[in-house]
């Protein structure tokens, strides 16, 4: 066997032995690639280190600021690509201009829905490893465990000021709150848009949801008044003030409305700009998460002027979000910190296809949407700007995964030492793509889960949909060449591809599962919801009593 094959055989020593050198532990597939590309990577690392050293020298020995904007339910082709405006019926000129000033990731993979994507970004791990695989809509008493080490904690421990504004969606128990996961400033709704944009009289009037407005049907035989959730009873938006969390959107007896949702979105936009201004005054570098709730909105009644050919409520809010993102970018430039600040703008997963007819969204290039392992569910636009460091107008076809931001941010910040080394970290340092350009990525594979179920595997341009359990994989597995069939609608002949591709994909999966035995998945934390929030409203107290089965809710 030649040297390369010998190194591949020896990958297990990297993947499975005790991590004596205190190095980050990756999944097995990484070591297969490292064995073949390690010498080049070592050379690239020297170039990357030199670029970062030169940057710090010019920047008063400070690491770069990081602004991360994550837009909800926007799949590939929905923002920042002017040529696709003809299919969308709207334009996003600010994001398109931003893309021209930096790099476009053309093969950015996320997770199929909101919570898994956000967990993966924050922890650098596949959501199945943490148990956080579902986008919960109502009070549930579970969340991201405090034992997970988020990128906010990694950067905070390296001297960063950290702030989060907007959607969080990682649990309603105290351990999972943003202020308990590394953020020194935090403003966030404890739940998500099911409560905020769907559970309302206005949404039911628009035919978007049914049976949430109790007055719209007789309750003659209703014995459990808590079965249909009242969005006004749940906690809405929280703000951290002097170390304590306060609800800020509803007072006792108030009802949640679409107008309250609009006001929440505007407040988060205003406060994101305020945070930029405050953070930029400090001596330390900063990390700002801004995760808007818009464009997810389903009613037209609160839109005063329609500005798109599309006319759908989400399409209209995408145009609004483009303006708001433009305000953020302009503020970074006005503050004079553009050359010191890495900005990432991206979507979190595919479009909400269940509302495609009414929302103005569609699956466009890739088939599928939110909740699905198809490319349309897990491919998103991602644009990165760092003036003076990233080549303007560049793009990269290297495969990236949202978990890669975890390790990449840590590398750029000089904070890698704070990444935990007692668990698998799926995120791979992709600094080479950013600073050296296309073809310098360190990933050519993706494992795609729907909740805890591994549904497909990507390797280079090939994708296999896993066959149903108990069937002959060679006959029933579906293989796709994603460049010849991007919509995954014409599977390759399994007899022609199966004998080689099926075997190779099977070995990949086997290595992946062996690693999971050594480093088992862990469940989410289960605890009392809403702990640690000051002065809960009486209706929320009654909701908790009903949740615990301790009393009635009338």
Coordinates of N, CA, C and O in Angstrom, one line a residue, residues 375-455:
X375 N -31.9 19.0 -0.5 CA -31.0 20.2 -0.6 C -31.8 21.5 -0.3 O -31.3 22.4 0.3
X376 N -33.1 21.5 -0.7 CA -33.9 22.7 -0.5 C -34.1 23.0 1.0 O -34.4 24.1 1.4
X377 N -34.0 22.0 1.8 CA -34.1 22.1 3.3 C -32.9 22.6 4.0 O -33.0 23.2 5.1
X378 N -31.7 22.3 3.4 CA -30.5 22.5 4.2 C -29.4 23.3 3.4 O -28.3 23.4 3.9
X379 N -29.8 23.8 2.3 CA -28.9 24.7 1.6 C -29.3 26.2 1.8 O -30.5 26.5 1.6
X380 N -28.4 27.0 2.2 CA -28.7 28.4 2.4 C -27.6 29.3 1.9 O -26.5 29.0 1.8
X381 N -28.0 30.5 1.5 CA -27.0 31.6 1.1 C -26.3 32.0 2.3 O -26.8 32.1 3.4
X382 N -25.0 32.2 2.2 CA -24.1 32.7 3.3 C -23.1 33.7 2.6 O -22.4 33.3 1.7
X383 N -23.1 34.9 3.2 CA -22.1 35.9 2.6 C -21.3 36.4 3.8 O -21.8 36.6 4.9
X384 N -20.0 36.6 3.5 CA -19.0 37.0 4.5 C -18.2 38.2 4.0 O -17.7 38.2 2.9
X385 N -18.1 39.2 4.9 CA -17.3 40.4 4.5 C -16.3 40.7 5.7 O -16.7 40.7 6.8
X386 N -15.1 40.9 5.3 CA -14.1 41.4 6.2 C -13.1 42.2 5.4 O -12.2 41.7 4.7
X387 N -13.3 43.5 5.4 CA -12.6 44.4 4.5 C -11.1 44.3 4.7 O -10.7 44.4 5.9
X388 N -10.4 44.1 3.6 CA -8.9 44.1 3.7 C -8.4 42.7 4.0 O -7.2 42.4 3.9
X389 N -9.3 41.7 4.3 CA -8.9 40.4 4.6 C -9.5 39.3 3.7 O -8.9 38.3 3.3
X390 N -10.7 39.6 3.3 CA -11.4 38.6 2.3 C -11.6 39.3 1.0 O -12.0 40.5 0.9
X391 N -11.2 38.6 -0.1 CA -11.2 39.2 -1.4 C -12.6 39.6 -1.8 O -13.6 38.8 -1.8
X392 N -12.9 40.8 -2.2 CA -14.2 41.3 -2.6 C -14.7 40.6 -3.8 O -13.9 40.2 -4.7
X393 N -16.0 40.3 -3.9 CA -16.6 39.6 -5.1 C -16.2 38.2 -5.3 O -16.4 37.7 -6.4
X394 N -15.6 37.6 -4.3 CA -15.2 36.2 -4.4 C -16.3 35.2 -4.0 O -17.3 35.6 -3.4
X395 N -16.2 34.0 -4.4 CA -17.1 33.0 -4.0 C -16.4 31.7 -3.8 O -15.2 31.5 -4.2
X396 N -17.0 30.7 -3.1 CA -16.4 29.4 -2.8 C -17.4 28.3 -3.0 O -18.5 28.4 -2.4
X397 N -17.0 27.3 -3.8 CA -17.8 26.1 -3.9 C -17.4 25.0 -2.9 O -18.0 23.9 -3.0
X398 N -16.5 25.3 -2.1 CA -16.1 24.4 -1.1 C -17.3 24.1 -0.2 O -18.1 25.0 0.2
X399 N -17.5 22.8 0.2 CA -18.6 22.5 1.1 C -18.3 23.0 2.5 O -17.2 22.9 3.0
X400 N -19.3 23.7 3.0 CA -19.2 24.2 4.4 C -20.5 23.8 5.1 O -21.5 23.6 4.5
X401 N -20.4 23.7 6.5 CA -21.5 23.4 7.3 C -21.6 24.5 8.4 O -20.6 25.0 8.8
X402 N -22.8 24.8 8.8 CA -23.0 25.9 9.8 C -22.2 25.6 11.0 O -21.7 26.6 11.7
X403 N -21.9 24.4 11.4 CA -21.1 24.1 12.6 C -19.6 24.6 12.4 O -18.9 24.8 13.4
X404 N -19.2 24.7 11.1 CA -17.9 25.2 10.8 C -17.6 26.6 11.3 O -16.5 27.0 11.6
X405 N -18.7 27.4 11.5 CA -18.5 28.8 11.9 C -18.0 28.8 13.4 O -17.2 29.7 13.7
X406 N -18.3 27.8 14.1 CA -17.9 27.7 15.5 C -16.3 27.6 15.6 O -15.7 28.5 16.3
X407 N -15.7 26.7 14.9 CA -14.3 26.6 14.9 C -13.6 27.7 14.1 O -12.5 28.1 14.5
X408 N -14.2 28.1 13.1 CA -13.6 29.2 12.3 C -13.6 30.5 13.1 O -12.6 31.2 13.1
X409 N -14.7 30.9 13.7 CA -14.7 32.1 14.5 C -13.6 32.0 15.6 O -12.9 32.9 15.9
X410 N -13.6 30.8 16.2 CA -12.6 30.6 17.3 C -11.2 30.8 16.8 O -10.3 31.4 17.5
X411 N -10.9 30.3 15.6 CA -9.5 30.4 15.0 C -9.2 31.9 14.7 O -8.1 32.4 15.1
X412 N -10.1 32.6 14.1 CA -9.9 34.0 13.8 C -9.7 34.8 15.0 O -9.0 35.8 15.0
X413 N -10.4 34.4 16.1 CA -10.4 35.2 17.3 C -9.2 34.8 18.2 O -9.0 35.4 19.3
X414 N -8.4 33.8 17.8 CA -7.3 33.3 18.7 C -7.9 32.6 19.9 O -7.2 32.7 21.0
X415 N -9.0 32.0 19.8 CA -9.7 31.4 21.0 C -9.8 29.9 20.9 O -10.6 29.3 21.7
X416 N -9.1 29.2 20.0 CA -9.2 27.8 19.9 C -9.0 27.0 21.1 O -9.6 26.0 21.4
X417 N -8.1 27.5 22.0 CA -7.8 26.8 23.2 C -9.0 26.7 24.2 O -9.0 25.8 25.1
X418 N -10.0 27.4 23.9 CA -11.2 27.4 24.8 C -12.3 26.4 24.2 O -13.3 26.2 24.9
X419 N -12.0 25.8 23.1 CA -12.9 24.8 22.6 C -12.8 23.5 23.4 O -11.6 23.1 23.6
X420 N -13.8 22.9 23.8 CA -13.7 21.6 24.6 C -13.1 20.5 23.8 O -13.2 20.4 22.6
X421 N -12.3 19.7 24.5 CA -11.6 18.6 23.9 C -12.0 17.2 24.5 O -11.3 16.2 24.4
X422 N -13.2 17.2 25.1 CA -13.7 15.9 25.7 C -14.9 15.4 25.0 O -15.6 14.5 25.4
X423 N -15.2 15.9 23.8 CA -16.4 15.6 23.0 C -16.1 15.8 21.5 O -15.1 16.5 21.2
X424 N -16.9 15.2 20.7 CA -16.7 15.4 19.2 C -17.2 16.8 18.9 O -18.3 17.3 19.3
X425 N -16.4 17.6 18.2 CA -16.8 18.9 17.6 C -16.8 18.6 16.1 O -15.8 18.3 15.4
X426 N -18.0 18.8 15.5 CA -18.2 18.5 14.1 C -17.7 19.7 13.2 O -17.4 19.5 12.1
X427 N -17.7 20.9 13.8 CA -17.3 22.0 13.0 C -15.8 22.0 12.7 O -15.0 21.6 13.5
X428 N -15.5 22.3 11.5 CA -14.1 22.3 11.0 C -13.7 23.7 10.7 O -14.4 24.5 10.2
X429 N -12.5 24.0 11.0 CA -11.9 25.3 10.8 C -11.8 25.6 9.3 O -11.1 24.9 8.6
X430 N -12.6 26.6 8.8 CA -12.6 26.9 7.4 C -11.9 28.3 7.1 O -12.2 29.0 6.1
X431 N -11.0 28.7 8.0 CA -10.3 29.9 7.8 C -9.6 30.0 6.5 O -9.5 31.1 5.9
X432 N -9.2 28.8 6.0 CA -8.5 28.8 4.7 C -9.4 29.3 3.5 O -8.9 29.9 2.6
X433 N -10.6 28.9 3.6 CA -11.5 29.4 2.5 C -11.7 30.9 2.6 O -11.6 31.6 1.6
X434 N -11.8 31.5 3.8 CA -12.0 32.9 3.9 C -10.7 33.7 3.5 O -10.8 34.7 2.8
X435 N -9.6 33.2 4.0 CA -8.4 34.0 3.9 C -7.5 33.6 2.7 O -6.7 34.4 2.2
X436 N -7.7 32.4 2.2 CA -6.9 32.0 1.0 C -7.7 31.7 -0.2 O -7.1 31.6 -1.3
X437 N -9.0 31.6 -0.1 CA -9.9 31.5 -1.2 C -10.4 30.1 -1.5 O -10.1 29.2 -0.8
X438 N -11.2 30.0 -2.5 CA -11.8 28.8 -3.0 C -10.8 27.7 -3.2 O -9.6 28.0 -3.5
X439 N -11.2 26.5 -2.9 CA -10.4 25.2 -3.0 C -9.5 25.0 -1.7 O -8.8 24.0 -1.7
X440 N -9.7 25.9 -0.8 CA -8.9 25.7 0.5 C -9.7 25.3 1.6 O -9.4 25.4 2.8
X441 N -10.9 24.6 1.3 CA -11.7 24.1 2.4 C -11.2 22.8 2.9 O -10.4 22.1 2.3
X442 N -11.8 22.4 4.0 CA -11.3 21.1 4.7 C -12.5 20.2 5.0 O -12.4 19.4 5.9
X443 N -13.5 20.2 4.1 CA -14.6 19.4 4.3 C -15.1 19.0 2.9 O -15.3 19.9 2.0
X444 N -15.5 17.7 2.7 CA -16.1 17.3 1.4 C -17.3 16.4 1.7 O -17.8 15.7 0.9
X445 N -17.9 16.5 2.9 CA -18.9 15.6 3.3 C -19.9 16.3 4.3 O -19.5 17.2 5.0
X446 N -21.1 15.8 4.3 CA -22.1 16.2 5.3 C -23.0 15.0 5.7 O -23.4 14.2 4.8
X447 N -23.3 14.9 7.0 CA -24.3 13.9 7.4 C -25.5 14.7 7.8 O -25.5 15.7 8.6
X448 N -26.6 14.4 7.1 CA -27.9 15.1 7.3 C -28.9 14.3 8.0 O -29.3 13.3 7.6
X449 N -29.3 14.9 9.2 CA -30.3 14.2 10.0 C -31.6 15.0 9.9 O -31.7 16.2 9.7
X450 N -32.7 14.2 10.1 CA -34.0 14.8 10.4 C -34.3 14.3 11.8 O -34.6 13.1 12.0
X451 N -34.3 15.2 12.7 CA -34.3 14.9 14.2 C -33.2 13.9 14.5 O -32.0 14.2 14.2
X452 N -33.5 12.7 15.0 CA -32.4 11.8 15.3 C -32.1 10.8 14.2 O -31.4 9.8 14.4
X453 N -32.8 10.9 13.1 CA -32.7 10.0 12.0 C -31.8 10.5 10.9 O -32.0 11.5 10.3
X454 N -30.7 9.7 10.7 CA -29.8 10.0 9.6 C -30.5 9.7 8.3 O -30.8 8.6 8.0
X455 N -30.7 10.7 7.5 CA -31.5 10.6 6.3 C -30.7 10.6 5.0 O -31.1 10.0 4.0

